[in-house]
XYZ file of C-alpha atoms in Angstrom:
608
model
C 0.000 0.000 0.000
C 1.363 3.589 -1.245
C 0.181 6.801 0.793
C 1.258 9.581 -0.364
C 0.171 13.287 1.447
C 0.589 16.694 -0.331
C -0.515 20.159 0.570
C -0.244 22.040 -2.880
C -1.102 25.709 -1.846
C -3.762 25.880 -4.355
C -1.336 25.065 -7.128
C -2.595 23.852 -10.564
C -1.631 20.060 -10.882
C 1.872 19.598 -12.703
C 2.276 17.641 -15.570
C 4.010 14.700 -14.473
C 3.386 12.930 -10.459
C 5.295 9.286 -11.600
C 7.900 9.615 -9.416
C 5.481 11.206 -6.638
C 3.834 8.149 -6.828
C 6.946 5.688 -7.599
C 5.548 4.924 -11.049
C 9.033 4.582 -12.441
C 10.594 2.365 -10.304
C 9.679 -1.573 -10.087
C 8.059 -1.208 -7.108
C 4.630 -0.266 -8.540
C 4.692 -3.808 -9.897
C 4.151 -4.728 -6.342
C 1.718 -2.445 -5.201
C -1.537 -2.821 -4.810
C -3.414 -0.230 -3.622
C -2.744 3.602 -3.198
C -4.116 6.284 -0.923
C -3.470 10.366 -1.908
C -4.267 12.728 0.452
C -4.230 16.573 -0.715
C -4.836 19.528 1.281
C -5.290 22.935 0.179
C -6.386 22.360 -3.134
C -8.092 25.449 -5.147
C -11.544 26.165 -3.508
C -12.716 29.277 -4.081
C -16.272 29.646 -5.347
C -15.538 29.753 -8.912
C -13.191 26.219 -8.901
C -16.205 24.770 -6.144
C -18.834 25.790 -8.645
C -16.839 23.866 -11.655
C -15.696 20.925 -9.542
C -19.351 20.019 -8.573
C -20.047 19.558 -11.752
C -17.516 18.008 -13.023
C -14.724 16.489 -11.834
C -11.362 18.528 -10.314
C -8.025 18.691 -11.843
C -6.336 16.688 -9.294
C -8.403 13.545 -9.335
C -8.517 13.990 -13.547
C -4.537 14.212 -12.920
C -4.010 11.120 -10.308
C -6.527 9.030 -12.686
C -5.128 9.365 -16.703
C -1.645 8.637 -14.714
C -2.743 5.559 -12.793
C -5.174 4.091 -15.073
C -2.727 2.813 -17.734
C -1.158 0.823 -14.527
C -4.571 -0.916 -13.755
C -5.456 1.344 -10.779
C -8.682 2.070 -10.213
C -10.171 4.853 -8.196
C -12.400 2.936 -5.634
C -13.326 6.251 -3.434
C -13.139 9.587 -3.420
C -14.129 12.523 -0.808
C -13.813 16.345 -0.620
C -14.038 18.912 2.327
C -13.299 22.085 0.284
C -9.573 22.191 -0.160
C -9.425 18.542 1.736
C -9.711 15.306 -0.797
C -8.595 11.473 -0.690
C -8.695 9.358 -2.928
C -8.385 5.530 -2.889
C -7.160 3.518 -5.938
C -6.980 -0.338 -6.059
C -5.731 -2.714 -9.388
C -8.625 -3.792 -10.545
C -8.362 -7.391 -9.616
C -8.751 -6.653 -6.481
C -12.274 -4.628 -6.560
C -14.246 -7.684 -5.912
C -12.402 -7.997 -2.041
C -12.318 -4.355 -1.601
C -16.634 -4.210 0.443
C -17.925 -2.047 2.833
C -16.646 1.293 1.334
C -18.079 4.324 3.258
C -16.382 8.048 3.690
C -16.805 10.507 5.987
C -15.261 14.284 7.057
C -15.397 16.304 10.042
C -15.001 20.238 10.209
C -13.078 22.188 12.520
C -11.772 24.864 11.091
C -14.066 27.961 13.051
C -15.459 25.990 15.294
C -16.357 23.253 13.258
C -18.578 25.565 10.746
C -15.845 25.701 8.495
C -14.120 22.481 6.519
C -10.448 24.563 5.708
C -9.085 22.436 8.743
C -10.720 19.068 9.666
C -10.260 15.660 8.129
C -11.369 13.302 5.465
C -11.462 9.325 5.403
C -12.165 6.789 3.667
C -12.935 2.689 4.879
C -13.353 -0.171 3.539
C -13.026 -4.211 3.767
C -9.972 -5.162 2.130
C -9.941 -9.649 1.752
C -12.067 -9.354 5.114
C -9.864 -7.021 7.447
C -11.411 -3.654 8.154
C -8.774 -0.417 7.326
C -9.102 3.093 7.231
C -7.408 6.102 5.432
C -7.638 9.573 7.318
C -6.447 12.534 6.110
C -6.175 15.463 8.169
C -5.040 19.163 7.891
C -5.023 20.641 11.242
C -4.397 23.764 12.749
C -1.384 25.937 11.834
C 1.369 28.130 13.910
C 4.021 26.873 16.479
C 1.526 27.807 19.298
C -1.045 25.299 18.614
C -0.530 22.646 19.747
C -3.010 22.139 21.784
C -5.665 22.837 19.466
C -4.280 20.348 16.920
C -4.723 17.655 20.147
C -8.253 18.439 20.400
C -8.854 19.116 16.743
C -7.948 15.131 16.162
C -9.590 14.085 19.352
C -13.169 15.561 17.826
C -12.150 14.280 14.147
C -11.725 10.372 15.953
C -14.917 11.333 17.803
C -17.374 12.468 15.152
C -16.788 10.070 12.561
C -18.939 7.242 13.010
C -19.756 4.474 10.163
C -22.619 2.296 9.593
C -22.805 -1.339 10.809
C -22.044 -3.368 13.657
C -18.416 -3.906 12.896
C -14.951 -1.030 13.048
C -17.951 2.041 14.072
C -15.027 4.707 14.796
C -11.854 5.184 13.357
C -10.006 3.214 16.225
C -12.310 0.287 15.648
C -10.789 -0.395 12.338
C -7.763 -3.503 12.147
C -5.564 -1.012 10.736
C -5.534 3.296 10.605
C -3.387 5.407 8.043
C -3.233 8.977 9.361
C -1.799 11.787 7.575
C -1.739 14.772 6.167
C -0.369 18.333 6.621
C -0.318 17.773 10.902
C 1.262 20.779 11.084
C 3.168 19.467 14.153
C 6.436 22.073 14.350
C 10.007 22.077 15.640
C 10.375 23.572 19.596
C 12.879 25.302 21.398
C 15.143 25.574 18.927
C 15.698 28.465 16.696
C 15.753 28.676 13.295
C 19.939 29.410 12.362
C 20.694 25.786 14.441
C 17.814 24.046 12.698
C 18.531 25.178 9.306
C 22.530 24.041 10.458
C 20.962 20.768 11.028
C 19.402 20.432 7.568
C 22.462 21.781 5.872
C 24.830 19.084 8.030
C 22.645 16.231 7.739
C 22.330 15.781 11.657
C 18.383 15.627 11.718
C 18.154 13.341 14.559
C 18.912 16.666 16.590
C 16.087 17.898 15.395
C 13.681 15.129 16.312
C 13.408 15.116 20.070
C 12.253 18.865 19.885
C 9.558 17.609 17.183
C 5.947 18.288 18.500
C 4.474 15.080 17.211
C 7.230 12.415 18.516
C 6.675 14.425 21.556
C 2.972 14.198 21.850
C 3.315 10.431 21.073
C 4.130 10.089 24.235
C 2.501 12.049 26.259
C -1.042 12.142 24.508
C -3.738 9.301 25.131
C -5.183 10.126 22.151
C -1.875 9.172 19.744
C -1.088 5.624 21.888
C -0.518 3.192 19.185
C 0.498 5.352 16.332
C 3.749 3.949 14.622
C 5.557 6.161 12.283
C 9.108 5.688 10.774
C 12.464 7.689 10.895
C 12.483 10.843 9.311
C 15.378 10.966 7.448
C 14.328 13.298 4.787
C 14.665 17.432 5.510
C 11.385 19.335 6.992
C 9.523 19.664 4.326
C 7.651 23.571 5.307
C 7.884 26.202 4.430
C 9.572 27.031 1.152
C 9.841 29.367 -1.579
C 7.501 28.532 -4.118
C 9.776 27.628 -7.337
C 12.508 26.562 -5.448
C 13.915 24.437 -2.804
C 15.483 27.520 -0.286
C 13.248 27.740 2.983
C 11.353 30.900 3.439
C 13.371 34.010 2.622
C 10.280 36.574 3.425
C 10.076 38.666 5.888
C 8.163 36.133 8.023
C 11.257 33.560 8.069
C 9.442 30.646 9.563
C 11.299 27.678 11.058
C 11.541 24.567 9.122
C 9.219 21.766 10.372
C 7.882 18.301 9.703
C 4.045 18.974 8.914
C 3.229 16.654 6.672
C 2.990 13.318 7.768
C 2.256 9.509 7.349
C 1.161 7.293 10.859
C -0.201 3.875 10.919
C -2.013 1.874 13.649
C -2.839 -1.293 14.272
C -5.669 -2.454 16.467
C -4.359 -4.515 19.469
C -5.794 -8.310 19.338
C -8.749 -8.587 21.638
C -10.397 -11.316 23.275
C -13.375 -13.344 22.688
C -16.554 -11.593 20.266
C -16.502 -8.350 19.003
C -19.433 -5.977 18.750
C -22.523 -7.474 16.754
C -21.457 -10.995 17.484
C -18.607 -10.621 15.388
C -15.434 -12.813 15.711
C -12.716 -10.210 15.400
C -9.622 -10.624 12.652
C -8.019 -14.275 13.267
C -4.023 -13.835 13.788
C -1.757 -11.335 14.152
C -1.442 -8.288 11.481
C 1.943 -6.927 10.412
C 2.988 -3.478 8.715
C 6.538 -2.964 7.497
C 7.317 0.669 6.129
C 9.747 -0.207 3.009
C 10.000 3.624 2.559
C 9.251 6.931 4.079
C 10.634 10.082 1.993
C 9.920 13.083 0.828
C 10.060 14.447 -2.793
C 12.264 17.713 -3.639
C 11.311 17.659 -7.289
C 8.044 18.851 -6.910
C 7.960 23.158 -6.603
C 4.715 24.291 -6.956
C 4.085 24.420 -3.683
C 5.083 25.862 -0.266
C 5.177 22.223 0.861
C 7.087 18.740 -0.250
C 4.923 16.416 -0.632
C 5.747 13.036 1.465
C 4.986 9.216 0.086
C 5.301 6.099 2.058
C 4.994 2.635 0.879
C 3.983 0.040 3.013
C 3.711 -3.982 3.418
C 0.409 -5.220 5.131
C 0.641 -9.076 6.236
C -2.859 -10.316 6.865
C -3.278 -13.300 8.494
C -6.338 -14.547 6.423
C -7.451 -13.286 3.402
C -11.287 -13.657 2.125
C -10.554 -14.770 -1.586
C -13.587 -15.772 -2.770
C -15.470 -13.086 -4.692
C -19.494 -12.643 -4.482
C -20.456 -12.833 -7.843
C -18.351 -14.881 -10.371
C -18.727 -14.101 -14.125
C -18.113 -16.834 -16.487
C -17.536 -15.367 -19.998
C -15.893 -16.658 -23.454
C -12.423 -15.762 -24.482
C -13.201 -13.379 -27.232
C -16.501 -12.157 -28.940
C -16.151 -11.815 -32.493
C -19.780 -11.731 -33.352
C -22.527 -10.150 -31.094
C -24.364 -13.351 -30.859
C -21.721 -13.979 -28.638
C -21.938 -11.357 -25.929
C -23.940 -13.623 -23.073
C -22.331 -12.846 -19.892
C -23.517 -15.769 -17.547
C -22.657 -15.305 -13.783
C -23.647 -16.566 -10.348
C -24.190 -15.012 -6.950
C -22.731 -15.928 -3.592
C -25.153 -17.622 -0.847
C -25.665 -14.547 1.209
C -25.050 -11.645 -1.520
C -27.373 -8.785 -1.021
C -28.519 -8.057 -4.530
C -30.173 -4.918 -6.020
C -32.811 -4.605 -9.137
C -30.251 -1.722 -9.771
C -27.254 -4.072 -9.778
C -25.777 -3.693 -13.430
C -23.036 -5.471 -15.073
C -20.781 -2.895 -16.992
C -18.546 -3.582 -19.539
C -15.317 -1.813 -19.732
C -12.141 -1.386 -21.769
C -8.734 -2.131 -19.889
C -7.542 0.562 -18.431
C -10.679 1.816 -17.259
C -10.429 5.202 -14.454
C -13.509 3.905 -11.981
C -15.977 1.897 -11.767
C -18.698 3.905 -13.971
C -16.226 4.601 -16.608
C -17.760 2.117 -18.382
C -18.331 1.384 -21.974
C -22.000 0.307 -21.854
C -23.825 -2.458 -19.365
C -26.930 -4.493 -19.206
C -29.072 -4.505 -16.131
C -28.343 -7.700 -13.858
C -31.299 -10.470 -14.160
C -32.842 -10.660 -10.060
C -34.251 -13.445 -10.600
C -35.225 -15.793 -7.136
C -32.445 -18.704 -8.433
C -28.683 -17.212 -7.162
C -27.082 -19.757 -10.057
C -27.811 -19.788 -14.032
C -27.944 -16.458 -14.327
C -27.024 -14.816 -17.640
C -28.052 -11.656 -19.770
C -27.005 -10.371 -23.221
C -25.170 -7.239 -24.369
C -27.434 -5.804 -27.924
C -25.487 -5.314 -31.028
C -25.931 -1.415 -30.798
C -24.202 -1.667 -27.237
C -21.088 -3.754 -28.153
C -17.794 -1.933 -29.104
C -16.468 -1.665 -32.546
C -13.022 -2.867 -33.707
C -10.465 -5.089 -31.677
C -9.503 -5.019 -27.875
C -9.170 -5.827 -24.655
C -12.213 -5.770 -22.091
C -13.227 -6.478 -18.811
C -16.775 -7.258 -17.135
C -17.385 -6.077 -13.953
C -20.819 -6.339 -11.970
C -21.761 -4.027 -9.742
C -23.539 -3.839 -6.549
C -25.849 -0.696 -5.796
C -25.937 -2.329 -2.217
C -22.075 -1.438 -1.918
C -21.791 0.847 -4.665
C -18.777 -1.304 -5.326
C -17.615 -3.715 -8.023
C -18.608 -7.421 -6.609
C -17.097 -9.242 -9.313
C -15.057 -8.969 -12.502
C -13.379 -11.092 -14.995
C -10.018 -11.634 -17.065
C -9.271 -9.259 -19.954
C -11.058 -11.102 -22.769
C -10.592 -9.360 -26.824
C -13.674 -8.355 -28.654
C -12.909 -8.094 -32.332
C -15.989 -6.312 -34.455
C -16.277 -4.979 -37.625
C -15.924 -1.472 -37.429
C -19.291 0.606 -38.415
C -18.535 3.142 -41.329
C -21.872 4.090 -41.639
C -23.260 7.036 -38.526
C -19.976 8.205 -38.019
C -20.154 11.024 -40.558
C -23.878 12.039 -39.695
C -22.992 11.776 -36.046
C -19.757 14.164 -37.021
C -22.152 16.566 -39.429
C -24.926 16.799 -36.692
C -25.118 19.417 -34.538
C -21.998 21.664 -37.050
C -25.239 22.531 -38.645
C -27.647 24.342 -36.836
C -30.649 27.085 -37.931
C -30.508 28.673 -33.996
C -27.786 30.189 -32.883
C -28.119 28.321 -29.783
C -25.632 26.050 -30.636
C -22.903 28.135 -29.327
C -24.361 26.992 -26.053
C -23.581 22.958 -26.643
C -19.989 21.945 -25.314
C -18.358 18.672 -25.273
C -20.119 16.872 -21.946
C -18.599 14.285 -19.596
C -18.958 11.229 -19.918
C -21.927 9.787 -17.748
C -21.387 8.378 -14.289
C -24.446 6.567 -13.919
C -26.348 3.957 -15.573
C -28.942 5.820 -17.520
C -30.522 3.226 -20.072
C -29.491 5.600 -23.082
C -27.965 8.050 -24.077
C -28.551 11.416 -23.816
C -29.751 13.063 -27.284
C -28.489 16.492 -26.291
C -25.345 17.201 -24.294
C -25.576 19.328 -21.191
C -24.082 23.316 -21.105
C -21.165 23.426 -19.193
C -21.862 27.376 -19.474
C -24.638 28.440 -17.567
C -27.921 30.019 -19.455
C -27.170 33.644 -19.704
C -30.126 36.569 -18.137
C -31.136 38.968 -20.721
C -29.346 41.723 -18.863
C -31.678 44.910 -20.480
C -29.024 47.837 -21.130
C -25.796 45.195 -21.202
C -23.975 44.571 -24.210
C -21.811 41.477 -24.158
C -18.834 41.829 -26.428
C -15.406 39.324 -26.269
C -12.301 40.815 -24.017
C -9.451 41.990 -26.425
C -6.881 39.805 -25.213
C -9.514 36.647 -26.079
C -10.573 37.644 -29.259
C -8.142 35.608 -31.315
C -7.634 31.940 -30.172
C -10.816 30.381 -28.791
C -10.505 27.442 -26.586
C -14.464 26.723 -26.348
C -15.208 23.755 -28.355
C -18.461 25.368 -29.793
C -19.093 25.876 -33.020
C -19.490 29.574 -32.363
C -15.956 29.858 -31.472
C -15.144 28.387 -35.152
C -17.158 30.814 -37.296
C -17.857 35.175 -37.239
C -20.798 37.270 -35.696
C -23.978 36.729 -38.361
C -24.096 39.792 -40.677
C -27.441 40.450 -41.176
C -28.086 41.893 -37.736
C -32.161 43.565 -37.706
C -32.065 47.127 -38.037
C -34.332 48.574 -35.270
C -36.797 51.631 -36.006
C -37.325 53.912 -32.704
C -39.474 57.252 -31.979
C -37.816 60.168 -32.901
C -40.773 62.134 -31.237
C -38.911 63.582 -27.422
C -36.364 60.423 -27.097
C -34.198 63.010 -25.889
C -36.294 64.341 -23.169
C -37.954 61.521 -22.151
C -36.496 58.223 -23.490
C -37.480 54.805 -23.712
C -38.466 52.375 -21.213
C -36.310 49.410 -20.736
C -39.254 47.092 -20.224
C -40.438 47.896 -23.461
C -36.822 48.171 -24.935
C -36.431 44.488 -23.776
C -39.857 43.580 -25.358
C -39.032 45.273 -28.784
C -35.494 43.464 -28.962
C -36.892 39.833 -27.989
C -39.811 40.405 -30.598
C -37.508 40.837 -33.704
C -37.522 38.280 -36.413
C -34.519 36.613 -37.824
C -35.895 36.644 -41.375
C -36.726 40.381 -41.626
C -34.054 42.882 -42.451
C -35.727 45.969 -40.946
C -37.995 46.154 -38.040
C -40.213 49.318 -36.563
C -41.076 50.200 -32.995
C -43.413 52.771 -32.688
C -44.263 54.775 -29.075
C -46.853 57.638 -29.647
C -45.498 59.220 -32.736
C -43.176 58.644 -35.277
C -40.387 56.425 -36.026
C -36.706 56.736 -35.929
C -34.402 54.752 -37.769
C -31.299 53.023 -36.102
C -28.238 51.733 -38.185
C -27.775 47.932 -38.023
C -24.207 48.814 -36.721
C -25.681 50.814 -33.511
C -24.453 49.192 -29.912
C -28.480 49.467 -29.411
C -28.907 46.690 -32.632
C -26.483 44.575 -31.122
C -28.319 44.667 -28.004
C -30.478 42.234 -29.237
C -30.030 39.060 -27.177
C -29.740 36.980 -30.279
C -26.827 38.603 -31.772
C -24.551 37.939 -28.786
C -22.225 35.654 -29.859
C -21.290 32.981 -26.305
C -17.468 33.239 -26.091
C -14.903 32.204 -23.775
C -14.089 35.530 -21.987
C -16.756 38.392 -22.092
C -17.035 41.325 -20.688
C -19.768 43.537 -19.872
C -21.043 47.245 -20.557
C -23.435 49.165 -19.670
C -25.213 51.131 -22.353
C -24.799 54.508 -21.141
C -20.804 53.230 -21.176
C -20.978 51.702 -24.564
C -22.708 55.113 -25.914
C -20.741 57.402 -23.599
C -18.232 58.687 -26.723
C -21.416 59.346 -28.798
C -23.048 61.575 -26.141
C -21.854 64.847 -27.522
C -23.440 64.047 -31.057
C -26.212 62.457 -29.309
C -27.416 66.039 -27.769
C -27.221 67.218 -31.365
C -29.780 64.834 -32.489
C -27.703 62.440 -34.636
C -28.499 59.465 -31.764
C -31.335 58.888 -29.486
C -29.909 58.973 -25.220
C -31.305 57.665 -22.173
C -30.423 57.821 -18.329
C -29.890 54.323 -17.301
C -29.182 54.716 -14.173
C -29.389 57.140 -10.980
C -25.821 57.642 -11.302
C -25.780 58.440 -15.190
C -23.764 61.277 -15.591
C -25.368 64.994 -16.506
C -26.335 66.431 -20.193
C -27.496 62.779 -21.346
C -30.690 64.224 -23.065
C -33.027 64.460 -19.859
C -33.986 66.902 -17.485
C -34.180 66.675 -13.334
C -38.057 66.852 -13.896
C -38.447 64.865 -16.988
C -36.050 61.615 -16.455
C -37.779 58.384 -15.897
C -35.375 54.988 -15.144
C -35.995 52.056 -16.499
């Protein structure tokens, strides 16, 4: 098992984490799962908003880097700037039950998730572990309040079912995270001595943590190795020189990686429940940090670890029986049969995915799983229209709404199909051609991450639905008017040309204007197919050039770009306002604030 903790400072992800998460060495050949703990990430409301919807940078990052390895991501949980993620090889999903995540908040009295932790636990071959990942309070002086901080984390998080309720209930506890734990006593000239002469075992006694392990109830238990790699806080970002600001703060140890293993205890457990048979083992083969990495005020810290279980559950709940390779569609019957005992679901589904699959609804397509009464026999059949075209690998994987986890998969099997010619070129023509301009709206959506029985026939905005702002004019920023990096069609192709001329009363627009209400109303009631429209108010009509701002006011002339900005119409008209008073251009007050000799008088104005 690899844990690996990282506080990136609200850094964008780098391009390359393989030796982060020893990728390159032949150790990964030998690992089976992995555990990533960040803290800090990028949460303000703008990266929240996007990151709800779809998923953030660092998990896209950690999965298109694992996934060609077989890793899997089996869970995943965010506190704002808090996330951990658990990834498994994929052979292992069927052993890998009982997954269930929690978080705590402390961070302003527990109203606020900046500080607080994260975790993650599950049933790995029967044994019960967790994964915690903490950032707690900051600052030399708290100690204390990082104490009771992880007291109240161990106390609130509670999971479901009669066996490993708490954190400290579990066979075996990961803890880390930026702990924030600093160096006392010492100053900061002897302890940057020590890192520059490679004596940090005089820095280790004066570390808060190895000190609390001791003395705190709360930590009895907690194993962690030698630190033999330099404090990895606070440096300059870029480079790997400790803080040169004004602030100078000491060198430290905060980030972290503890393990724990639940002492054997006698006769039943809670529930009835014999506890784990044997003895457990953990051996840290390696504990360092990693100077490569810049980006942020922090080195990130990676462990690996050997688990020895005593017992291992090895039998998988639902075994899939499949043939070797489909090279026609009548042969795409999946037959499979479930455990005695296996709480099945009439929204259990058996998905079908490529190798190298990211998680377990990264699927290709799926059938819905048979519930029939018998528990052997069972078998379904993938349609024609839902198979893959061409050759490759594939796996089969059913999965259990129950658990929301994969309960059984098979061996990579090839399916070879002819390819379809026909659809792809109407698929590609579809939606390039389109009367409305409406279309600028449609970007490329993610794929779907749940079992819908087909597919959508329109994709979902990623741009939310713009308000008709009366009086704004929406018009690209200068510096983004060249390349566009929106994959809309709009992006592709110019403004239309034939933009509606608008007719307006001529009769006192400059001493009493026009309404916005009705402004609105006269812009959203212009056909497309007309090349000059009237508006008449009590009297007679005005004609307005096609290349007015007020013409391109009309909602369906704004073209939906990647970077907009916004103007008022009393900005947008201000360098006309001299020629306006002359009569050569119609002028309203928008607003209280409008500034003076704008065509309306103190007793005459009206806003819209």
């Amino acid at each position: 098992i690899t844990v690996v903790t990282w506080n990136v400072g609200t850094a964008v992800p780098p391009s390359d984490v393989t030796s982060l998460l020893h990728l390159n060495t032949g150790e990964t050949n030998d690992v089976d799962m992995i555990a990533i703990g960040l803290q800090e990430v990028n949460s303000k409301i703008n990266k929240r908003l996007k990151d709800a919807l779809f998923t953030d940078q660092w998990s896209e990052l950690f999965m298109d880097v694992l996934s060609p390895f077989h890793f899997i991501l089996v869970s995943t949980v965010r506190m704002q700037g808090v996330i951990l993620m658990v990834f498994a090889k994929y052979y292992h999903l069927p052993f890998l039950q009982d997954i269930q995540t929690d978080c705590t908040r402390t961070g302003l009295g527990g109203y606020w998730g900046n500080k607080g932790g994260v975790s993650v636990r599950l049933s790995i071959f029967g044994h019960m572990v967790c994964f915690l990942n903490c950032h707690l309070p900051a600052h030399l002086e708290k100690a204390e309040q990082r104490k009771e901080d992880f007291a109240t984390i161990l106390h609130m998080q509670q999971f479901e079912g009669p066996v490993a309720s708490g954190i400290l209930d579990h066979d075996l506890v990961f803890w880390f995270g930026d702990l924030n734990f600093r160096i006392e006593s010492l100053d900061i000239c002897f302890v940057k001595y020590a890192i520059d002469s490679n004596v940090l075992s005089q820095l280790w006694e004066k570390d808060q943590l190895n000190i609390a392990k001791s003395t705190w109830p709360v930590l009895r238990g907690f194993q962690e190795g030698p630190l033999n790699f330099p404090p990895t806080f606070k440096f300059d970002v870029g480079t790997n020189k400790y803080d040169s600001s004004a602030k100078k703060r000491k060198p430290a140890w905060t980030d972290r990686i503890l393990w724990k293993i639940k002492p054997p205890s006698k006769g039943w457990g809670a529930g009835g429940h014999r506890p784990s048979q044997g003895v457990l083992s953990v051996s840290q083969l390696c504990y360092c940090s990693h100077m490569e990495y810049t980006i942020s005020d922090h080195k990130p810290v990676a462990a690996i670890f050997a688990v020895q279980f005593a017992s291992k559950v090895d039998k998988p709940q639902v075994e899939i029986y499949v043939a070797d390779e489909w090279s026609r569609p009548e042969q795409a019957v999946v037959r499979y049969k479930m455990a005695v005992g296996f709480h099945r679901s009439s929204w259990d589904w058996i998905g079908l995915y490529r190798v190298g699959f990211r998680h377990p609804k990264d699927y290709v397509s799926y059938v819905w799983a048979r519930s029939d009464d018998g528990v052997s026999g069972l078998q379904v059949m993938f349609s024609e229209e839902a198979l893959p075209k061409g050759n490759g690998e594939y796996i089969l994987g059913y999965y259990s709404n129950t658990s929301s986890s994969i309960a059984g998969v098979t061996e990579p099997f090839q399916i070879s199909l002819p390819r379809s010619e026909e659809g792809s070129s109407s698929t590609d023509s579809s939606g390039s051609s389109s009367e409305e301009d409406d279309s600028t709206l449609v970007l490329l959506a993610p794929k779907s991450r749940s079992p819908s029985p087909g597919k959508m026939k329109r994709h979902r905005s990623r741009s939310p639905s713009l308000a008709k702002f009366q009086g704004l004019i929406l018009r690209p920023s200068s510096r983004d008017r060249g390349t566009s990096r929106s994959p809309s069609p709009q992006s592709r192709c110019s403004l239309p040309r034939n933009i509606p001329t608008i007719h307006l009363p001529q009769e006192e627009l400059g001493h009493h204007g026009v309404k916005g209400k009705e402004l609105g109303q006269a812009a959203e009631s212009l056909e497309g197919s007309s090349f000059h429209q009237t508006v008449q108010e009590q009297g007679g009509l005005r004609r307005v050039s096609a290349d007015s701002p007020l013409a391109r006011a009309d909602p369906r002339n704004l073209g939906l770009l990647p970077a907009l900005r916004l103007e008022m119409l009393d900005q947008a008209l201000g360098q006309r306002r001299e020629s306006a008073d002359q009569g050569y251009y119609p002028c309203w007050k928008m607003s209280p604030t409008s500034p003076p000799g704008c065509g309306t008088s103190p007793k005459e104005g009206r806003n819209p």
